Short mmCIF file of C-alpha atoms and ligand atoms in Angstrom, two decimals:
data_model
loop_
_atom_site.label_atom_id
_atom_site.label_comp_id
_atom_site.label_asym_id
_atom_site.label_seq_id
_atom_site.Cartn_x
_atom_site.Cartn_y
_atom_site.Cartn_z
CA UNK A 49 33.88 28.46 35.03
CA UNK A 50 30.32 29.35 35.28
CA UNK A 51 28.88 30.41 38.69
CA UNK A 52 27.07 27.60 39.41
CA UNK A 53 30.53 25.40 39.41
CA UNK A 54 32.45 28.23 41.39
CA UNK A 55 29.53 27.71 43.84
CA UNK A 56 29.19 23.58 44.13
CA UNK A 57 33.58 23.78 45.01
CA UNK A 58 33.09 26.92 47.06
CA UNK A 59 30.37 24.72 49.45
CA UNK A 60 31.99 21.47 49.34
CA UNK A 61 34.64 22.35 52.27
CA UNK A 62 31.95 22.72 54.26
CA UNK A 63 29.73 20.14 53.58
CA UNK A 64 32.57 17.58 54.17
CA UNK A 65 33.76 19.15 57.53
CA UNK A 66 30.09 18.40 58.32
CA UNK A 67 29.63 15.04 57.53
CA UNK A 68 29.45 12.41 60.56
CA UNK A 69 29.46 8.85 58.44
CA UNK A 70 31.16 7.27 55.47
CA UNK A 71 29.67 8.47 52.46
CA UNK A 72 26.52 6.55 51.39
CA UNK A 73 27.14 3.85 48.96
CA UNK A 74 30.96 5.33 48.76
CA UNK A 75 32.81 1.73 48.20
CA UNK A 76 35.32 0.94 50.38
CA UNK A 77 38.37 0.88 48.50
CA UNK A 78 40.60 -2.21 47.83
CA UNK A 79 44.14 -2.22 49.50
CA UNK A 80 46.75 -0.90 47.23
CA UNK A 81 49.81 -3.04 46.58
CA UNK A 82 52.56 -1.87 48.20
CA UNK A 83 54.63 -3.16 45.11
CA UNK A 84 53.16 -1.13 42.72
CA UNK A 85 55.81 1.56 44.39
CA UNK A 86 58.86 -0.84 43.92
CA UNK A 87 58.02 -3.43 41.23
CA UNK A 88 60.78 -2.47 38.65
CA UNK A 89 58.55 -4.24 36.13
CA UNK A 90 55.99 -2.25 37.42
CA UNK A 91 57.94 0.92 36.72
CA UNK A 92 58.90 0.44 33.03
CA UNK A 93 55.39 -0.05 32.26
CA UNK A 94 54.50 3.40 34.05
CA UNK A 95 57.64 4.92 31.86
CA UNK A 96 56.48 3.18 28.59
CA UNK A 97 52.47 3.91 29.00
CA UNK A 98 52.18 6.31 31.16
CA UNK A 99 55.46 8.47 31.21
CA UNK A 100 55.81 7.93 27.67
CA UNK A 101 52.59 8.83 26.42
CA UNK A 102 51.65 11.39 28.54
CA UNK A 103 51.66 15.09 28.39
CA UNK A 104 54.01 16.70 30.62
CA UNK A 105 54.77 19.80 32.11
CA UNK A 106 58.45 20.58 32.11
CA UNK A 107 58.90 24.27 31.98
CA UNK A 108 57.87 28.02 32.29
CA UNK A 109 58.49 30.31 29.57
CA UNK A 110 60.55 32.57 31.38
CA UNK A 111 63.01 29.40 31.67
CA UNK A 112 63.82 30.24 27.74
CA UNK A 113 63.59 33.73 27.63
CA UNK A 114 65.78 34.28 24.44
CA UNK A 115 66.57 32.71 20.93
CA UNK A 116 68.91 30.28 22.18
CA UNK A 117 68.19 29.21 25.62
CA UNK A 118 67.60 25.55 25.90
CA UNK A 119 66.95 23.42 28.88
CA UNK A 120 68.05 19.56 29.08
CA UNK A 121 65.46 17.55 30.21
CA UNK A 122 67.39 14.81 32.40
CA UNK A 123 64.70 13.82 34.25
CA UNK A 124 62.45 12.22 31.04
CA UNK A 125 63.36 8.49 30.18
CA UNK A 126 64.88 9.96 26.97
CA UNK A 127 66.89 12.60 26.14
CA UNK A 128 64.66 15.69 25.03
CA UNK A 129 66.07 19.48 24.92
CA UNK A 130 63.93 22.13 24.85
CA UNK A 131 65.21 25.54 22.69
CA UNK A 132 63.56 28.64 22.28
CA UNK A 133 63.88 29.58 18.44
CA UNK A 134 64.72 32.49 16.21
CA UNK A 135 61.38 32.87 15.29
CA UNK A 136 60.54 32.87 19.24
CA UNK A 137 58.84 29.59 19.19
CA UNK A 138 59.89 26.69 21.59
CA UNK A 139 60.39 23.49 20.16
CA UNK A 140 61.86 20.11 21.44
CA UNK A 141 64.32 17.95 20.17
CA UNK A 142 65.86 14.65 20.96
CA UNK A 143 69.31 15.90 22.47
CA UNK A 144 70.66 13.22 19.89
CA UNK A 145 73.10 14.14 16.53
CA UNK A 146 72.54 12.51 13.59
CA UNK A 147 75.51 11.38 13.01
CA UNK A 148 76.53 8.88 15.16
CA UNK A 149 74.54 9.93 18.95
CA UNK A 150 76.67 12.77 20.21
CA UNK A 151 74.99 15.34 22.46
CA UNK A 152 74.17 18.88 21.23
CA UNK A 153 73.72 19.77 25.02
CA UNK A 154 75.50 18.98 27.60
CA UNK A 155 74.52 21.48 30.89
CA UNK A 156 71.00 21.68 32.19
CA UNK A 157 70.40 24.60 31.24
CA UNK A 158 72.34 27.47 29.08
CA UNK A 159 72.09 29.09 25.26
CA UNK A 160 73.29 27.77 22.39
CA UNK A 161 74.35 30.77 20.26
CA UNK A 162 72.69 31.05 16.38
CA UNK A 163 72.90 27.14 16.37
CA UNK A 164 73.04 23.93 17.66
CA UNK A 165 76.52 22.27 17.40
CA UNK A 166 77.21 18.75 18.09
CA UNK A 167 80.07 18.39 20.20
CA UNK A 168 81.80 15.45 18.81
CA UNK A 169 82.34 16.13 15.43
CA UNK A 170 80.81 19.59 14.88
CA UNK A 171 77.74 18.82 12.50
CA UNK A 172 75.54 22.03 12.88
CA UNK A 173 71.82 22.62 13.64
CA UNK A 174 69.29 25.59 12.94
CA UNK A 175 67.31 26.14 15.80
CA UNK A 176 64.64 24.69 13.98
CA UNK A 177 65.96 21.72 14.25
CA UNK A 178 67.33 21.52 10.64
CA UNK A 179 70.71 20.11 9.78
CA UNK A 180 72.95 23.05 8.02
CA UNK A 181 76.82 21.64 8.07
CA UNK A 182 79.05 19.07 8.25
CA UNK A 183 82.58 19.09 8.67
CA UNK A 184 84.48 18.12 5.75
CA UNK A 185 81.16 17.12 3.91
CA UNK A 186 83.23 15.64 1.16
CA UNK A 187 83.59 12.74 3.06
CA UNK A 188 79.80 11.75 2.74
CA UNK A 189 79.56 12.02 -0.54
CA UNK A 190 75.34 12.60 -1.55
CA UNK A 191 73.84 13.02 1.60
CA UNK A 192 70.01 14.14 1.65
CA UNK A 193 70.25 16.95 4.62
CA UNK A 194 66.50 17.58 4.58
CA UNK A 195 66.26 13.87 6.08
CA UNK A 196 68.85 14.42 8.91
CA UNK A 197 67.23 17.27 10.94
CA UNK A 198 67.01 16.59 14.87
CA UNK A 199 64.53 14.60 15.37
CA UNK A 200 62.04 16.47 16.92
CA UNK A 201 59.64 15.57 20.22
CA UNK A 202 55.46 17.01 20.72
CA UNK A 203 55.99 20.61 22.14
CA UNK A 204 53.20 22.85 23.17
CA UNK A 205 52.11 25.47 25.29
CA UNK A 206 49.56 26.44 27.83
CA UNK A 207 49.64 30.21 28.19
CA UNK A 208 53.29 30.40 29.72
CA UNK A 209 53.74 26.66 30.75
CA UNK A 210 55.94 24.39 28.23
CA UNK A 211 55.07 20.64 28.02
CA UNK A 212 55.96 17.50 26.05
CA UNK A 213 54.83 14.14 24.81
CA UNK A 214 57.44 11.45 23.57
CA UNK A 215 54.43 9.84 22.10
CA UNK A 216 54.44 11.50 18.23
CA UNK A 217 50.71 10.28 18.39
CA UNK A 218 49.04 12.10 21.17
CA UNK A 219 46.25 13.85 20.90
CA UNK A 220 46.65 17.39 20.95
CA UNK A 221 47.01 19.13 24.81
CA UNK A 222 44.45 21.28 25.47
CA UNK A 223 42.45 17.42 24.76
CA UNK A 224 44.67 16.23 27.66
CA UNK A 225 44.46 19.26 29.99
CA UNK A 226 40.71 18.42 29.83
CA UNK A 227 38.12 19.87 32.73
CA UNK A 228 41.47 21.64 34.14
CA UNK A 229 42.11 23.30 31.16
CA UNK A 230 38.24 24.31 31.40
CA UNK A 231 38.57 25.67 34.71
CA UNK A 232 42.10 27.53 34.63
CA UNK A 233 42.07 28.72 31.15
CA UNK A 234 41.11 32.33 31.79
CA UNK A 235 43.41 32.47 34.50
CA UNK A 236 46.65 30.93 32.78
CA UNK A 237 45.96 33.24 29.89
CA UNK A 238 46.17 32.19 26.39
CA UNK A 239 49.67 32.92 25.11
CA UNK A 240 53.39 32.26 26.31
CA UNK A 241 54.71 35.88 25.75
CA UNK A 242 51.21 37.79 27.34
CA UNK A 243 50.05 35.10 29.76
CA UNK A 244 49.52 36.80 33.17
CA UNK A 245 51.57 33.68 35.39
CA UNK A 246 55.32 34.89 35.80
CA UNK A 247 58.23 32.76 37.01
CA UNK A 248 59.70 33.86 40.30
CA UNK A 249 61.24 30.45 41.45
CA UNK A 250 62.38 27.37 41.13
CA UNK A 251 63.06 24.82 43.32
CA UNK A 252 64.44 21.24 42.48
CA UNK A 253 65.84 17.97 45.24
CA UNK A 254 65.77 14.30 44.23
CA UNK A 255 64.11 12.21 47.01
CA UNK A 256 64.61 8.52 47.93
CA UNK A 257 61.16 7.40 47.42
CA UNK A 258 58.67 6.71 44.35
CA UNK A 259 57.35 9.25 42.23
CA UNK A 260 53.54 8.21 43.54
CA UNK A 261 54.85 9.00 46.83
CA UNK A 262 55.25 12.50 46.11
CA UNK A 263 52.53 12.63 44.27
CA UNK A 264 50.50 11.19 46.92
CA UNK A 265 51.30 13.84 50.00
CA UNK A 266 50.15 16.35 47.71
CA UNK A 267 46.57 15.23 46.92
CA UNK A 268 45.55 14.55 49.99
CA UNK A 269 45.38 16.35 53.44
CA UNK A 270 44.45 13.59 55.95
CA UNK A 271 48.23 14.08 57.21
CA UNK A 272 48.15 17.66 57.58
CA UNK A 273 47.18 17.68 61.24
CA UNK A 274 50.20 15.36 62.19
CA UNK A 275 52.97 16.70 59.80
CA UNK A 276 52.10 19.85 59.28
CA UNK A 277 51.47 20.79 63.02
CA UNK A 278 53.43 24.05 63.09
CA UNK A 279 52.95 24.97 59.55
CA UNK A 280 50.24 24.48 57.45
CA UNK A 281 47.76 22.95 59.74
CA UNK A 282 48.19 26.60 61.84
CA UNK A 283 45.99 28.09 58.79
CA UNK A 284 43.95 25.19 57.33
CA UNK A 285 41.31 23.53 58.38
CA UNK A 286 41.98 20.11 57.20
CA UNK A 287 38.59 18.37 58.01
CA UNK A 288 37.00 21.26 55.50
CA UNK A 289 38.53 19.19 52.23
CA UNK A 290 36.86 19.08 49.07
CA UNK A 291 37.70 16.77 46.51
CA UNK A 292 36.46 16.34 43.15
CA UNK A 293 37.88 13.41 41.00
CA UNK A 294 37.72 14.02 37.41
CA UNK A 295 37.66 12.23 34.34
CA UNK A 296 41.43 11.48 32.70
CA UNK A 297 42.95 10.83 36.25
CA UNK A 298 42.78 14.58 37.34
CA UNK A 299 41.59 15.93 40.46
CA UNK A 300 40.57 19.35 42.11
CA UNK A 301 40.75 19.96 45.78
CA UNK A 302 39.70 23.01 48.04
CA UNK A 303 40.78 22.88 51.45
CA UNK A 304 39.47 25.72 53.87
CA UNK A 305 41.43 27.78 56.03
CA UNK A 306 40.60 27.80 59.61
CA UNK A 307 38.06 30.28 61.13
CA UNK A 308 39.40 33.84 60.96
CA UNK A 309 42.83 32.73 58.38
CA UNK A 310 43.76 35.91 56.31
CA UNK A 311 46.89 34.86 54.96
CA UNK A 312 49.38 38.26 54.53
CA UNK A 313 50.43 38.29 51.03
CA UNK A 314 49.57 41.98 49.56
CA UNK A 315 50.99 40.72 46.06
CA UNK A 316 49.44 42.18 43.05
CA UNK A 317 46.21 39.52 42.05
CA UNK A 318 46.55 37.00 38.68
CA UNK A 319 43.90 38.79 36.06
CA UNK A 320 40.88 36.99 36.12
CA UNK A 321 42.16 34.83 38.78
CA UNK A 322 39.02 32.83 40.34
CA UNK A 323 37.85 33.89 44.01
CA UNK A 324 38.22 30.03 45.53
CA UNK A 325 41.87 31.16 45.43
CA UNK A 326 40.94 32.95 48.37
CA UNK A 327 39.18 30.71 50.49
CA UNK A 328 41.75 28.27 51.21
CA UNK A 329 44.66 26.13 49.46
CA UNK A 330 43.04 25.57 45.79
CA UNK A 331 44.55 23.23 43.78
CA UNK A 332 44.62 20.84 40.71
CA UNK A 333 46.48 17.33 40.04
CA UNK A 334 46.90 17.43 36.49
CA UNK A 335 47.47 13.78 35.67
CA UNK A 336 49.96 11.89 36.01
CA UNK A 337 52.68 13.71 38.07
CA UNK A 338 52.03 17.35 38.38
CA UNK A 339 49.76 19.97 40.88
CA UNK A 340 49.05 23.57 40.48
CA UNK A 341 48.31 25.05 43.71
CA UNK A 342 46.50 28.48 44.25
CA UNK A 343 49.11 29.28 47.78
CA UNK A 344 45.97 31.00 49.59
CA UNK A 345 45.55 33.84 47.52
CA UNK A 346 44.94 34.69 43.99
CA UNK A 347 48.17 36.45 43.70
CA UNK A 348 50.28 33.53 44.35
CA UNK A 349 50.58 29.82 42.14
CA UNK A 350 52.95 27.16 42.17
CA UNK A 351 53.28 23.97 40.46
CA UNK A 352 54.99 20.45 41.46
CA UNK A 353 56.35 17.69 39.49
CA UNK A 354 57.01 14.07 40.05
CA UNK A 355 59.92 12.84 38.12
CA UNK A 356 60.31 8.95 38.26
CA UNK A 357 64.51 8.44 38.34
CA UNK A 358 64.02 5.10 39.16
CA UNK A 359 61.49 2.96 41.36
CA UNK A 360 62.84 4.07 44.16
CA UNK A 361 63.72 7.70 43.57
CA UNK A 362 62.39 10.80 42.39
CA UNK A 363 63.37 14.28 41.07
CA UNK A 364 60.83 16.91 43.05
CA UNK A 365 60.18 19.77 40.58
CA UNK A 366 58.74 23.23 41.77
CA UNK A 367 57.89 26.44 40.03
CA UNK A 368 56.89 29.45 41.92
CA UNK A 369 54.46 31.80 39.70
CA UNK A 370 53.48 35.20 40.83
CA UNK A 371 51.53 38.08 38.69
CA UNK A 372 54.46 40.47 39.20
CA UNK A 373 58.49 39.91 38.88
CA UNK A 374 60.26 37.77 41.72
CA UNK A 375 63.11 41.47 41.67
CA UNK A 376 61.25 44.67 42.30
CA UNK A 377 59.10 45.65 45.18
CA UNK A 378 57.66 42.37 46.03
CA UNK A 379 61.30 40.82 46.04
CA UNK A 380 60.81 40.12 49.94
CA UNK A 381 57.29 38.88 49.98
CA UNK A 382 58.24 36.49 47.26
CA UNK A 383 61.34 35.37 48.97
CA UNK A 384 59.36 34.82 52.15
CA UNK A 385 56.19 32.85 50.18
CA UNK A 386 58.77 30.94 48.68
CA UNK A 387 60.82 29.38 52.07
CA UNK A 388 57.24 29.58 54.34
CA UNK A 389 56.19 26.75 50.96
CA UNK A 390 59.67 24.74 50.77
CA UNK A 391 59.40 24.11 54.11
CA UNK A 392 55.69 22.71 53.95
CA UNK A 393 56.94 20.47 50.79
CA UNK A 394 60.38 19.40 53.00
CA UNK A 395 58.09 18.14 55.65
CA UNK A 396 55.92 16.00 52.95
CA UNK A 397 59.49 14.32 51.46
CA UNK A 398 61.00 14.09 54.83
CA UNK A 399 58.69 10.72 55.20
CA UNK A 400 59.11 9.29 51.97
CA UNK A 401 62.72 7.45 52.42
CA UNK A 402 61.37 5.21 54.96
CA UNK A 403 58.06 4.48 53.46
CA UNK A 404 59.87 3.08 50.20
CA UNK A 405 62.34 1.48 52.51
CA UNK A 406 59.16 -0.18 53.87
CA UNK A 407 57.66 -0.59 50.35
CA UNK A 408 61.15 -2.87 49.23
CA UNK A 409 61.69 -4.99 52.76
CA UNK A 410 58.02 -5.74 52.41
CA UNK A 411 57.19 -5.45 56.01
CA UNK A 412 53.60 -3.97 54.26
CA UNK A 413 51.97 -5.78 51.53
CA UNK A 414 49.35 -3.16 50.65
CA UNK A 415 48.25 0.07 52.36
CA UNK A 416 44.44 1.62 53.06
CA UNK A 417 43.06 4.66 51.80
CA UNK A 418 40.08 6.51 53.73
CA UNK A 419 37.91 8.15 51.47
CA UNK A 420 39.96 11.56 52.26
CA UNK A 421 42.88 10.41 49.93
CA UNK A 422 40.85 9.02 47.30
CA UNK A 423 42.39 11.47 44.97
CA UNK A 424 45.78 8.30 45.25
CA UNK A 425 43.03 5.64 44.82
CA UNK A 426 41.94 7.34 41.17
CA UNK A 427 45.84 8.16 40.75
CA UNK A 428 45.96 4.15 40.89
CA UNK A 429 43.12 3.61 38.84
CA UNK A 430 44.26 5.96 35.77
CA UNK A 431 47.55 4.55 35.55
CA UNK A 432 46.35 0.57 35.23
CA UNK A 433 43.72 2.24 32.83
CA UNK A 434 47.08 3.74 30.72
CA UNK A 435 49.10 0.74 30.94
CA UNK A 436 46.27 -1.96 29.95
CA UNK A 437 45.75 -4.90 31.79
CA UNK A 438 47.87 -7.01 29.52
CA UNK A 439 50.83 -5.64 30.81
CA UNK A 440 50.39 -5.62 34.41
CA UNK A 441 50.72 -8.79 36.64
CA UNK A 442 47.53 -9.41 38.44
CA UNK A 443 48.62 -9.21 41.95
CA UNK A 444 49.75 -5.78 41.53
CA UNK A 445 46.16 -4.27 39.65
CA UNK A 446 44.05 -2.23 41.69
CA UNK A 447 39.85 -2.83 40.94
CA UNK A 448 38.24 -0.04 38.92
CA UNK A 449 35.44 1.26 41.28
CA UNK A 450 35.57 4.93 41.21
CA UNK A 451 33.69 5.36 37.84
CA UNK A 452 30.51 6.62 39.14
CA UNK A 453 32.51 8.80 41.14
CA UNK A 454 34.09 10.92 38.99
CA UNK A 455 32.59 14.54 38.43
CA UNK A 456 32.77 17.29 36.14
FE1 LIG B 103 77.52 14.46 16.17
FE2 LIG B 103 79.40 13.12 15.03
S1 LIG B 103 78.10 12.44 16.58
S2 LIG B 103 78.86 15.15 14.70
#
């Protein structure tokens, strides 16, 4: 990021804290349909286009640490496993035998020995996906193996974080990751086995409420002052928000601490970790359902994802990254990060229940946004922009008018 950048998000805190009108020639944005958080046509076009097409952030390397180890991926609308290789490489799979369906995982999370082993009737799997025995194989008579691997699902890495596409099509992911790729890059480091960003926790709940509603308390900070009253708004200074919207539905947001704010974390820094990590809560949206947040420091990083279940609930993902291991010296200072954040995030969900409740009685027909959480307006915008206007009723379409307003 060249100086001139870290400079125009460094000032921007300020310059909003300062501001005494709307922004000039800022449009004032259209209600949002309160359906668009219920509709359960609605929400199989978000899985199909969006969800399904999408680049997604599902693990950390350390998750897989060993030829073998394999994570089911419950939350995705189809049933992907991820397995770390013999050659060291992750790859993902449909969790889906060729025979007839049967599961080659069953657990969330575990290793699978030399091989993958379907537990119905025991046809067998390299790690590479390819098909290497079958019971009693006189039975099939000619069978072409090299057509009956596990069908396998986009995989690929940034530094130490693990995503996938269902879409076999998608453009390749540093493409996706985009102006946030740009601007972490150095500090996410290039490869999974040297990047700099360890694992130290991991945090999962499923919440009554739609995935944009989780998404939604974390990209904006006009309720911080109300929510957060004895937690975060003790250290930030929530009218010092900066927000940048940026093209592909992602967003970047500074938000200054409060006169005087050294938060206490003497963990060891990420190499060639930016210094806006240090002048408030720095963070990224990474469209469509994940944040990486800078905790107030450079030495600590954690990342939440949005997992639609259903319309009306939501699986709410967090990793907890730190430059040095969660065991050792820092064991306690991690620990105490860790709770001091769950309980920030606790407060967020402990809304969201009777919002959707709200949402599905429709005692509100569409809500307002101030230009504070216009990070969820642009949210709104990129996913009609994924879907396509052919698939989505009118009355539940927001109007494109933040093009001028996105930024590099
Ligand atoms: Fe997998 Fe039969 S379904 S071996």
């Amino acid at each position: 990021m060249d100086a001139s950048l870290v400079e125009k998000i460094a000032k921007r805190p300020a310059e909003e804290r300062d501001r005494r009108i709307y922004p000039e020639r800022f449009p004032r944005l259209p209600s949002v349909p309160a359906a668009r958080y219920c509709d359960p046509g609605f929400f199989a076009a978000e899985r199909v286009h969006v969800f399904g097409k999408s680049w997604l952030f599902v693990a950390h390397a350390d998750e897989l640490p060993k030829p073998g180890d394999y994570l089911f991926l419950d939350q995705l609308a189809e049933p992907v496993l991820l397995v770390r290789g013999a050659d060291e490489r992750v790859r993902a799979f449909y969790n889906t035998c060729r025979h007839r369906g049967g599961p080659l995982v069953r657990e969330r999370s575990g290793n699978t020995g030399p091989g993958l082993v379907c537990g119905y009737h025991g046809w067998s799997y390299a790690l590479d996906g390819k098909l290497v025995a079958i019971p009693q194989a006189k039975d099939f008579g000619e069978l072409d193996r090299s057509c009956l691997g596990l069908k396998p699902v986009r995989c690929e890495a940034w530094g130490t974080f693990l995503f996938v596409n269902l879409d076999l099509r998608a453009e390749p992911l540093h493409e996706a990751l985009g102006v946030v790729g740009e601007d972490l890059g150095p500090q996410i480091g290039d490869g999974e086995r040297v990047g700099p960003v360890r694992l130290v926790g991991r945090r999962s709940i499923d919440v009554e409420g739609n995935w944009k509603l989780t998404v939604d308390a974390n990209v904006e900070t006009y309720h911080v002052n109300t929510l957060h009253t004895k937690s975060a708004a003790l250290v930030l200074d929530q009218a010092a928000t900066g927000i940048f919207l940026l093209p592909r539905g992602h967003s970047r947001m500074l938000i200054g601490f409060r006169k005087g704010v050294v938060l206490p974390f003497p963990l060891p820094p990420f190499a060639q970790a930016s210094p806006l990590a240090d002048l408030g809560i720095y963070s990224y949206h990474l469209f469509p359902n994940t944040s990486i947040v800078y905790g107030g420091t450079r030495s600590f990083l954690f990342l939440i994802s949005s997992w639609p279940l259903s319309p009306g609930r939501t699986r709410y993902d967090v990793h907890f990254l730190a430059a040095t291991p969660a065991e050792g010296p820092h064991a306690e200072m991690i620990r105490t990060i860790i709770e001091a954040n769950w309980g920030v995030f606790l407060e967020d969900l402990g809304n969201l229940p009777f919002m959707q409740r709200s949402f599905e009685a429709g005692t509100i027909d569409g809500f307002e946004l101030g230009y504070q959480e216009r990070r969820i307006y642009h949210q709104h915008e990129e996913i009609d922009r994924r879907i396509g206007g052919e698939h989505l009723a009118e009355a539940l379409r927001v109007p494109q008018v933040l093009g001028e307003w996105i930024e590099r």
